[in-house]
Amino acid sequence: MSRELERRQKRAQDTLRVLEEAVSKSNTDVETHLGQIKGEYTRVTELSRQAEQTINDIDQEFRARTKLIGFDYAFLFLCTALQCARQYLLPQLPRLTAQQGDRLMQNTVGRVVPKAWNDILFASVPYDALNMAVPLDTGLSGTTHRYRTLGHDPILGWIFGTSNILTDGLTKSDVITTYQVMDNTLVGLYPGGTPGMFASAFKTIQADPLNLPAALARQAIHFGSDYFTKQGLPIPFLGTLSPQMAHQFMNSNLKNSVHIDLYGLTTSTLLAAVVNQIIFYLHKLFYNEQRDGSRSAYEIRTRKILTYSNLISTGSNAIAVAITGAVSKLDVGGILVTLCRIASDYRFISQIEREFLEQGFYRCVVGDSYDFMRGNV
């Protein structure tokens, strides 16, 4: 009996000792975890006091990862050289005269519309008429008629030019004055003036529903012939709002005439964009993950190359134009491409930088992984 009692007493003592050790270990773990929590509280509190400095440090890290390095500058110089070469070589391309432009588009009519519309389509546009059957003080000549007739206005021409084609009229840039044209000759003022011309145009459209599409096609074809010429098209609305300024800008007898050279604008814009795309894909071929990090950071460097090179080439062109006063040499297409690059690249870089800052600050706040975060208490 006494032996059984001793065994039970010993077993109880062993169980109590195990429980005491477990409680002691649990107390130690709790104290450790509480110490970790206290340390985290202190760390996060200190971090909140230095949040601005922390963000600045993360931002500096981002700039260090996305700054241009050695071979990036080779692409920067190459892209800048190509853009500058484009600005110099493009104006040297041969351009058409107004007569050559008309001949270029002449055969287009037959390919675009049926022969039944020849009366409107194959006749010369009336607002090109310069000969006069009677003396008229029109102020029109071969060098001034493009900005003194509304048929040549890139925007108003779709209304007035089309109406003139339907009615054999010529409306001047003052809107009020409209002349009647017969056999490419001005014969006098249009009956009823500009309102009378529009009334006649409406009657012509009612007479045959195909007349309006034919007139619009003829207007488009004439714009197309001016598109390829060096003189180009006048600035929209300028002839109506300020005839004197239109004379100064557009008159080809002046040293620095200004007009819309659509062919030159289209070509320069296209070539500037092509050069950018070539450099973009060439630079991507040199990506190395170990050296360059993430692809998004590397693309930022690529976009910086394009933006910087476009700014340099556009700036050099603007300086050259300012020094020489040759406004016609201004690379408008290149400027448009540069502005588009600045907008798109800024948006892309800002988005990647914002994500980098958010992730970096999150890592700083969360810190390391602790036992109490894994539920081991």
CSV table of C-alpha atoms in Angstrom, one decimal:
chain,number,residue,atom,x,y,z
A,1,MET,CA,0.0,0.0,0.0
A,2,SER,CA,2.8,2.4,0.9
A,3,ARG,CA,4.6,1.6,-2.3
A,4,GLU,CA,1.6,2.4,-4.4
A,5,LEU,CA,1.2,5.7,-2.6
A,6,GLU,CA,4.9,6.5,-3.2
A,7,ARG,CA,4.5,5.7,-7.0
A,8,ARG,CA,1.5,8.0,-7.3
A,9,GLN,CA,3.2,10.7,-5.3
A,10,LYS,CA,6.3,10.5,-7.6
A,11,ARG,CA,4.1,10.6,-10.7
A,12,ALA,CA,2.3,13.6,-9.5
A,13,GLN,CA,5.6,15.4,-8.7
A,14,ASP,CA,6.8,14.6,-12.3
A,15,THR,CA,3.7,15.9,-13.8
A,16,LEU,CA,3.9,19.1,-11.7
A,17,ARG,CA,7.5,19.6,-12.7
A,18,VAL,CA,6.6,19.3,-16.4
A,19,LEU,CA,3.8,21.8,-15.9
A,20,GLU,CA,6.1,24.1,-14.1
A,21,GLU,CA,8.7,23.9,-16.9
A,22,ALA,CA,6.0,24.5,-19.6
A,23,VAL,CA,4.6,27.5,-17.7
A,24,SER,CA,8.2,28.8,-17.3
A,25,LYS,CA,8.9,28.4,-21.0
A,26,SER,CA,5.6,30.0,-21.9
A,27,ASN,CA,6.4,33.0,-19.6
A,28,THR,CA,9.7,33.3,-21.3
A,29,ASP,CA,8.2,33.2,-24.8
A,30,VAL,CA,5.6,35.8,-23.7
A,31,GLU,CA,8.2,38.1,-22.3
A,32,THR,CA,10.2,37.6,-25.6
A,33,HIS,CA,7.2,38.4,-27.7
A,34,LEU,CA,6.3,41.3,-25.6
A,35,GLY,CA,9.8,42.6,-26.0
A,36,GLN,CA,9.5,42.2,-29.8
A,37,ILE,CA,6.2,44.0,-29.8
A,38,LYS,CA,7.7,46.8,-27.7
A,39,GLY,CA,10.7,47.0,-30.0
A,40,GLU,CA,8.4,47.1,-33.1
A,41,TYR,CA,6.3,49.8,-31.4
A,42,THR,CA,9.4,51.8,-30.7
A,43,ARG,CA,10.7,51.3,-34.3
A,44,VAL,CA,7.4,52.2,-36.0
A,45,THR,CA,7.0,55.2,-33.7
A,46,GLU,CA,10.5,56.4,-34.6
A,47,LEU,CA,9.8,55.7,-38.3
A,48,SER,CA,6.6,57.8,-38.2
A,49,ARG,CA,8.7,60.7,-36.9
A,50,GLN,CA,11.2,60.3,-39.7
A,51,ALA,CA,8.6,59.4,-42.5
A,52,GLU,CA,9.7,62.3,-44.7
A,53,GLN,CA,13.4,61.3,-44.5
A,54,THR,CA,12.4,57.6,-45.2
A,55,ILE,CA,10.5,58.6,-48.3
A,56,ASN,CA,13.4,60.7,-49.5
A,57,ASP,CA,15.8,57.8,-49.0
A,58,ILE,CA,13.5,55.5,-51.0
A,59,ASP,CA,13.1,58.2,-53.7
A,60,GLN,CA,16.9,58.5,-53.9
A,61,GLU,CA,17.2,54.7,-54.3
A,62,PHE,CA,14.7,54.9,-57.1
A,63,ARG,CA,16.6,57.6,-58.9
A,64,ALA,CA,19.9,55.6,-58.4
A,65,ARG,CA,18.3,52.6,-60.0
A,66,THR,CA,16.9,54.5,-63.0
A,67,LYS,CA,19.7,56.9,-63.8
A,68,LEU,CA,21.5,56.7,-67.1
A,69,ILE,CA,24.7,54.6,-67.1
A,70,GLY,CA,27.6,54.3,-69.6
A,71,PHE,CA,26.1,52.7,-72.7
A,72,ASP,CA,22.8,54.7,-72.2
A,73,TYR,CA,24.7,57.9,-73.2
A,74,ALA,CA,25.7,56.2,-76.5
A,75,PHE,CA,22.0,55.7,-77.3
A,76,LEU,CA,21.3,59.3,-76.2
A,77,PHE,CA,23.9,60.8,-78.6
A,78,LEU,CA,22.8,58.5,-81.4
A,79,CYS,CA,19.1,59.4,-81.1
A,80,THR,CA,20.0,63.1,-80.8
A,81,ALA,CA,22.2,62.9,-83.9
A,82,LEU,CA,19.5,61.1,-85.9
A,83,GLN,CA,16.8,63.7,-84.9
A,84,CYS,CA,19.1,66.6,-85.8
A,85,ALA,CA,20.0,65.0,-89.1
A,86,ARG,CA,16.3,64.5,-89.9
A,87,GLN,CA,15.7,68.3,-89.2
A,88,TYR,CA,18.5,69.2,-91.6
A,89,LEU,CA,17.9,66.7,-94.4
A,90,LEU,CA,14.1,66.9,-94.6
A,91,PRO,CA,13.9,70.6,-95.9
A,92,GLN,CA,16.3,69.6,-98.6
A,93,LEU,CA,13.9,67.2,-100.2
A,94,PRO,CA,12.5,68.5,-103.6
A,95,ARG,CA,9.0,69.9,-103.4
A,96,LEU,CA,6.3,70.5,-106.0
A,97,THR,CA,5.0,73.8,-107.3
A,98,ALA,CA,1.3,74.6,-107.2
A,99,GLN,CA,1.0,73.6,-110.9
A,100,GLN,CA,2.8,70.4,-110.3
A,101,GLY,CA,0.6,69.6,-107.4
A,102,ASP,CA,-2.5,70.1,-109.5
A,103,ARG,CA,-1.2,67.8,-112.2
A,104,LEU,CA,-0.3,65.2,-109.5
A,105,MET,CA,-3.9,65.0,-108.3
A,106,GLN,CA,-5.6,65.5,-111.7
A,107,ASN,CA,-5.8,61.8,-112.5
A,108,THR,CA,-7.0,60.9,-109.0
A,109,VAL,CA,-10.5,62.1,-109.8
A,110,GLY,CA,-11.3,59.4,-112.3
A,111,ARG,CA,-10.1,56.7,-109.9
A,112,VAL,CA,-12.2,58.0,-107.0
A,113,VAL,CA,-15.6,58.8,-108.5
A,114,PRO,CA,-17.7,57.8,-111.6
A,115,LYS,CA,-17.4,59.7,-114.8
A,116,ALA,CA,-21.0,60.9,-114.5
A,117,TRP,CA,-19.8,63.6,-112.0
A,118,ASN,CA,-17.3,65.1,-114.4
A,119,ASP,CA,-19.0,68.5,-114.7
A,120,ILE,CA,-18.1,69.3,-111.1
A,121,LEU,CA,-15.1,67.1,-110.6
A,122,PHE,CA,-13.0,67.9,-113.6
A,123,ALA,CA,-13.6,71.6,-113.7
A,124,SER,CA,-11.0,73.9,-112.1
A,125,VAL,CA,-12.0,75.2,-108.7
A,126,PRO,CA,-13.5,78.7,-109.1
A,127,TYR,CA,-11.6,80.2,-106.2
A,128,ASP,CA,-8.3,79.8,-108.2
A,129,ALA,CA,-9.6,82.2,-110.8
A,130,LEU,CA,-7.4,85.3,-111.3
A,131,ASN,CA,-8.4,86.6,-114.7
A,132,MET,CA,-11.1,89.3,-114.9
A,133,ALA,CA,-13.6,90.1,-117.7
A,134,VAL,CA,-14.1,93.6,-116.2
A,135,PRO,CA,-11.9,95.7,-114.0
A,136,LEU,CA,-12.4,94.6,-110.4
A,137,ASP,CA,-10.5,95.6,-107.3
A,138,THR,CA,-10.1,92.0,-106.0
A,139,GLY,CA,-6.7,92.2,-104.4
A,140,LEU,CA,-6.1,88.7,-105.7
A,141,SER,CA,-2.9,87.5,-107.3
A,142,GLY,CA,-0.9,84.3,-107.7
A,143,THR,CA,0.9,84.9,-104.4
A,144,THR,CA,-2.0,86.2,-102.3
A,145,HIS,CA,-5.1,84.2,-103.4
A,146,ARG,CA,-4.5,81.3,-101.0
A,147,TYR,CA,-5.0,83.4,-97.9
A,148,ARG,CA,-7.5,85.9,-99.4
A,149,THR,CA,-10.0,83.2,-100.6
A,150,LEU,CA,-12.0,81.1,-98.1
A,151,GLY,CA,-11.8,78.1,-100.4
A,152,HIS,CA,-8.2,77.6,-99.4
A,153,ASP,CA,-8.8,77.9,-95.6
A,154,PRO,CA,-8.1,74.4,-94.2
A,155,ILE,CA,-11.3,74.6,-92.1
A,156,LEU,CA,-13.6,77.2,-93.6
A,157,GLY,CA,-12.8,75.8,-97.1
A,158,TRP,CA,-14.9,72.7,-96.5
A,159,ILE,CA,-18.0,75.1,-96.3
A,160,PHE,CA,-17.1,78.0,-98.5
A,161,GLY,CA,-14.9,76.1,-101.0
A,162,THR,CA,-17.5,73.4,-101.5
A,163,SER,CA,-20.2,76.0,-102.0
A,164,ASN,CA,-18.1,77.9,-104.4
A,165,ILE,CA,-17.5,74.7,-106.5
A,166,LEU,CA,-21.3,74.1,-106.6
A,167,THR,CA,-22.1,77.6,-107.7
A,168,ASP,CA,-19.0,78.8,-109.7
A,169,GLY,CA,-18.3,81.4,-107.0
A,170,LEU,CA,-15.3,82.9,-105.3
A,171,THR,CA,-15.7,84.1,-101.7
A,172,LYS,CA,-13.0,86.3,-100.3
A,173,SER,CA,-11.7,86.1,-96.8
A,174,ASP,CA,-13.9,89.0,-95.6
A,175,VAL,CA,-16.8,86.5,-96.0
A,176,ILE,CA,-19.0,89.3,-97.4
A,177,THR,CA,-17.6,89.5,-100.9
A,178,THR,CA,-18.3,86.8,-103.4
A,179,TYR,CA,-17.5,87.0,-107.1
A,180,GLN,CA,-19.1,85.1,-110.0
A,181,VAL,CA,-16.8,82.9,-112.1
A,182,MET,CA,-17.2,81.8,-115.7
A,183,ASP,CA,-14.6,79.8,-117.6
A,184,ASN,CA,-12.1,80.5,-114.8
A,185,THR,CA,-12.6,84.2,-115.2
A,186,LEU,CA,-14.1,86.7,-112.7
A,187,VAL,CA,-17.1,88.3,-114.4
A,188,GLY,CA,-18.5,90.4,-111.5
A,189,LEU,CA,-20.0,90.3,-108.0
A,190,TYR,CA,-22.2,87.3,-107.3
A,191,PRO,CA,-26.0,88.1,-107.4
A,192,GLY,CA,-27.1,88.4,-103.8
A,193,GLY,CA,-23.5,88.3,-102.5
A,194,THR,CA,-22.4,85.5,-100.2
A,195,PRO,CA,-26.0,84.7,-99.1
A,196,GLY,CA,-27.1,84.4,-102.7
A,197,MET,CA,-24.2,82.1,-103.4
A,198,PHE,CA,-25.3,79.8,-100.5
A,199,ALA,CA,-28.9,79.9,-101.8
A,200,SER,CA,-27.7,78.8,-105.2
A,201,ALA,CA,-25.6,76.0,-103.7
A,202,PHE,CA,-28.6,74.7,-101.8
A,203,LYS,CA,-30.6,74.6,-105.1
A,204,THR,CA,-27.8,72.8,-106.8
A,205,ILE,CA,-27.7,70.2,-104.0
A,206,GLN,CA,-31.5,69.7,-104.3
A,207,ALA,CA,-31.2,69.2,-108.1
A,208,ASP,CA,-29.0,66.2,-107.8
A,209,PRO,CA,-28.1,64.4,-104.5
A,210,LEU,CA,-24.7,63.5,-106.1
A,211,ASN,CA,-23.6,67.1,-106.5
A,212,LEU,CA,-22.7,67.6,-102.9
A,213,PRO,CA,-20.5,64.5,-102.6
A,214,ALA,CA,-18.9,65.4,-105.9
A,215,ALA,CA,-18.1,69.0,-104.7
A,216,LEU,CA,-16.7,67.7,-101.4
A,217,ALA,CA,-14.5,65.2,-103.3
A,218,ARG,CA,-13.3,68.1,-105.6
A,219,GLN,CA,-12.5,70.2,-102.5
A,220,ALA,CA,-10.6,67.3,-100.9
A,221,ILE,CA,-8.6,66.8,-104.2
A,222,HIS,CA,-7.7,70.4,-104.4
A,223,PHE,CA,-6.5,70.4,-100.8
A,224,GLY,CA,-4.6,67.3,-101.7
A,225,SER,CA,-2.8,69.2,-104.5
A,226,ASP,CA,-1.9,72.0,-102.1
A,227,TYR,CA,-0.7,69.4,-99.6
A,228,PHE,CA,2.3,68.5,-101.6
A,229,THR,CA,3.4,72.0,-102.5
A,230,LYS,CA,6.0,74.0,-100.6
A,231,GLN,CA,3.6,76.9,-100.1
A,232,GLY,CA,1.1,74.6,-98.4
A,233,LEU,CA,-2.1,75.9,-96.9
A,234,PRO,CA,-2.8,79.1,-94.9
A,235,ILE,CA,-3.3,79.2,-91.2
A,236,PRO,CA,-7.0,78.5,-90.4
A,237,PHE,CA,-9.2,81.7,-89.9
A,238,LEU,CA,-6.2,84.0,-90.1
A,239,GLY,CA,-7.2,85.5,-93.5
A,240,THR,CA,-10.6,86.4,-92.0
A,241,LEU,CA,-9.5,87.6,-88.6
A,242,SER,CA,-6.3,89.5,-89.7
A,243,PRO,CA,-5.7,90.0,-93.4
A,244,GLN,CA,-2.6,92.0,-92.8
A,245,MET,CA,-1.1,89.4,-90.5
A,246,ALA,CA,-2.0,86.7,-93.1
A,247,HIS,CA,-0.2,88.7,-95.7
A,248,GLN,CA,2.9,88.9,-93.5
A,249,PHE,CA,2.8,85.2,-92.7
A,250,MET,CA,1.8,83.7,-96.0
A,251,ASN,CA,3.2,85.9,-98.8
A,252,SER,CA,5.9,83.9,-100.5
A,253,ASN,CA,7.6,87.1,-101.6
A,254,LEU,CA,8.5,87.8,-98.0
A,255,LYS,CA,11.7,86.2,-96.6
A,256,ASN,CA,10.0,84.2,-93.8
A,257,SER,CA,6.5,83.3,-94.9
A,258,VAL,CA,4.6,81.1,-92.5
A,259,HIS,CA,1.9,78.6,-93.6
A,260,ILE,CA,0.7,75.1,-92.9
A,261,ASP,CA,3.1,72.8,-94.8
A,262,LEU,CA,1.0,69.7,-94.3
A,263,TYR,CA,3.4,67.4,-96.2
A,264,GLY,CA,6.4,68.7,-94.3
A,265,LEU,CA,4.6,68.5,-91.0
A,266,THR,CA,3.4,64.9,-91.6
A,267,THR,CA,6.8,63.8,-92.8
A,268,SER,CA,8.7,65.3,-89.9
A,269,THR,CA,6.3,63.9,-87.4
A,270,LEU,CA,6.5,60.5,-88.9
A,271,LEU,CA,10.2,60.4,-89.1
A,272,ALA,CA,10.7,61.7,-85.6
A,273,ALA,CA,8.4,59.0,-84.3
A,274,VAL,CA,10.2,56.3,-86.4
A,275,VAL,CA,13.6,57.4,-85.0
A,276,ASN,CA,12.3,57.1,-81.4
A,277,GLN,CA,10.9,53.6,-82.0
A,278,ILE,CA,14.1,52.4,-83.6
A,279,ILE,CA,16.1,53.6,-80.5
A,280,PHE,CA,13.5,52.2,-78.1
A,281,TYR,CA,13.8,48.7,-79.5
A,282,LEU,CA,17.5,48.8,-80.0
A,283,HIS,CA,18.0,49.8,-76.3
A,284,LYS,CA,15.7,47.0,-75.2
A,285,LEU,CA,18.1,44.5,-76.8
A,286,PHE,CA,20.8,45.4,-74.3
A,287,TYR,CA,18.7,44.6,-71.2
A,288,ASN,CA,20.5,42.4,-68.6
A,289,GLU,CA,18.5,41.4,-65.5
A,290,GLN,CA,21.6,41.0,-63.2
A,291,ARG,CA,23.0,44.4,-64.2
A,292,ASP,CA,19.8,46.4,-64.9
A,293,GLY,CA,17.3,45.1,-62.3
A,294,SER,CA,13.6,45.1,-63.2
A,295,ARG,CA,12.4,45.6,-66.7
A,296,SER,CA,10.2,48.6,-65.6
A,297,ALA,CA,13.3,50.4,-64.2
A,298,TYR,CA,15.2,49.7,-67.4
A,299,GLU,CA,12.3,51.0,-69.5
A,300,ILE,CA,12.4,54.2,-67.5
A,301,ARG,CA,16.0,54.6,-68.6
A,302,THR,CA,15.0,54.0,-72.2
A,303,ARG,CA,12.2,56.6,-72.0
A,304,LYS,CA,14.6,59.1,-70.5
A,305,ILE,CA,17.0,58.6,-73.4
A,306,LEU,CA,14.2,59.4,-75.9
A,307,THR,CA,12.9,62.4,-73.9
A,308,TYR,CA,16.3,63.9,-73.4
A,309,SER,CA,17.3,63.5,-77.0
A,310,ASN,CA,14.0,64.9,-78.3
A,311,LEU,CA,14.4,67.9,-76.0
A,312,ILE,CA,18.0,68.5,-77.1
A,313,SER,CA,17.1,68.3,-80.8
A,314,THR,CA,14.0,70.4,-80.5
A,315,GLY,CA,15.9,73.0,-78.4
A,316,SER,CA,18.7,73.2,-80.9
A,317,ASN,CA,16.2,73.7,-83.7
A,318,ALA,CA,14.4,76.5,-81.8
A,319,ILE,CA,17.7,78.2,-81.1
A,320,ALA,CA,18.7,78.1,-84.7
A,321,VAL,CA,15.3,79.5,-85.8
A,322,ALA,CA,15.6,82.3,-83.2
A,323,ILE,CA,19.1,83.2,-84.4
A,324,THR,CA,18.4,83.1,-88.1
A,325,GLY,CA,14.8,84.3,-88.0
A,326,ALA,CA,13.8,81.6,-90.5
A,327,VAL,CA,10.4,80.6,-88.9
A,328,SER,CA,9.7,78.3,-91.9
A,329,LYS,CA,12.6,76.0,-90.6
A,330,LEU,CA,10.8,75.4,-87.3
A,331,ASP,CA,10.5,71.6,-86.8
A,332,VAL,CA,6.8,71.6,-85.8
A,333,GLY,CA,6.5,67.9,-86.3
A,334,GLY,CA,9.4,67.2,-84.0
A,335,ILE,CA,8.0,69.6,-81.4
A,336,LEU,CA,4.7,67.7,-81.4
A,337,VAL,CA,6.5,64.4,-81.0
A,338,THR,CA,8.6,65.8,-78.2
A,339,LEU,CA,5.5,67.1,-76.4
A,340,CYS,CA,3.8,63.7,-76.7
A,341,ARG,CA,7.0,62.0,-75.4
A,342,ILE,CA,7.2,64.3,-72.4
A,343,ALA,CA,3.5,63.6,-71.5
A,344,SER,CA,3.6,59.8,-72.0
A,345,ASP,CA,7.0,59.3,-70.4
A,346,TYR,CA,6.2,61.5,-67.4
A,347,ARG,CA,3.0,59.5,-66.8
A,348,PHE,CA,4.8,56.2,-67.1
A,349,ILE,CA,7.7,57.2,-64.8
A,350,SER,CA,5.4,58.7,-62.2
A,351,GLN,CA,3.4,55.5,-62.0
A,352,ILE,CA,6.4,53.3,-61.6
A,353,GLU,CA,8.0,55.7,-59.0
A,354,ARG,CA,4.7,55.7,-57.0
A,355,GLU,CA,4.6,51.9,-56.9
A,356,PHE,CA,8.3,51.8,-55.9
A,357,LEU,CA,7.7,54.3,-53.0
A,358,GLU,CA,4.6,52.4,-51.8
A,359,GLN,CA,6.3,49.0,-51.8
A,360,GLY,CA,9.5,50.4,-50.2
A,361,PHE,CA,7.6,52.3,-47.4
A,362,TYR,CA,5.5,49.2,-46.8
A,363,ARG,CA,8.6,47.1,-46.3
A,364,CYS,CA,10.0,49.7,-43.9
A,365,VAL,CA,6.8,49.7,-41.8
A,366,VAL,CA,6.3,45.9,-41.7
A,367,GLY,CA,9.9,45.2,-41.0
A,368,ASP,CA,11.1,41.6,-40.2
A,369,SER,CA,9.0,38.5,-39.5
A,370,TYR,CA,8.7,37.6,-35.7
A,371,ASP,CA,7.5,34.6,-33.8
A,372,PHE,CA,4.4,36.2,-32.5
A,373,MET,CA,3.4,37.0,-36.2
A,374,ARG,CA,3.4,33.3,-36.9
A,375,GLY,CA,1.1,32.4,-34.0
A,376,ASN,CA,3.6,30.4,-31.9
A,377,VAL,CA,2.5,31.9,-28.6
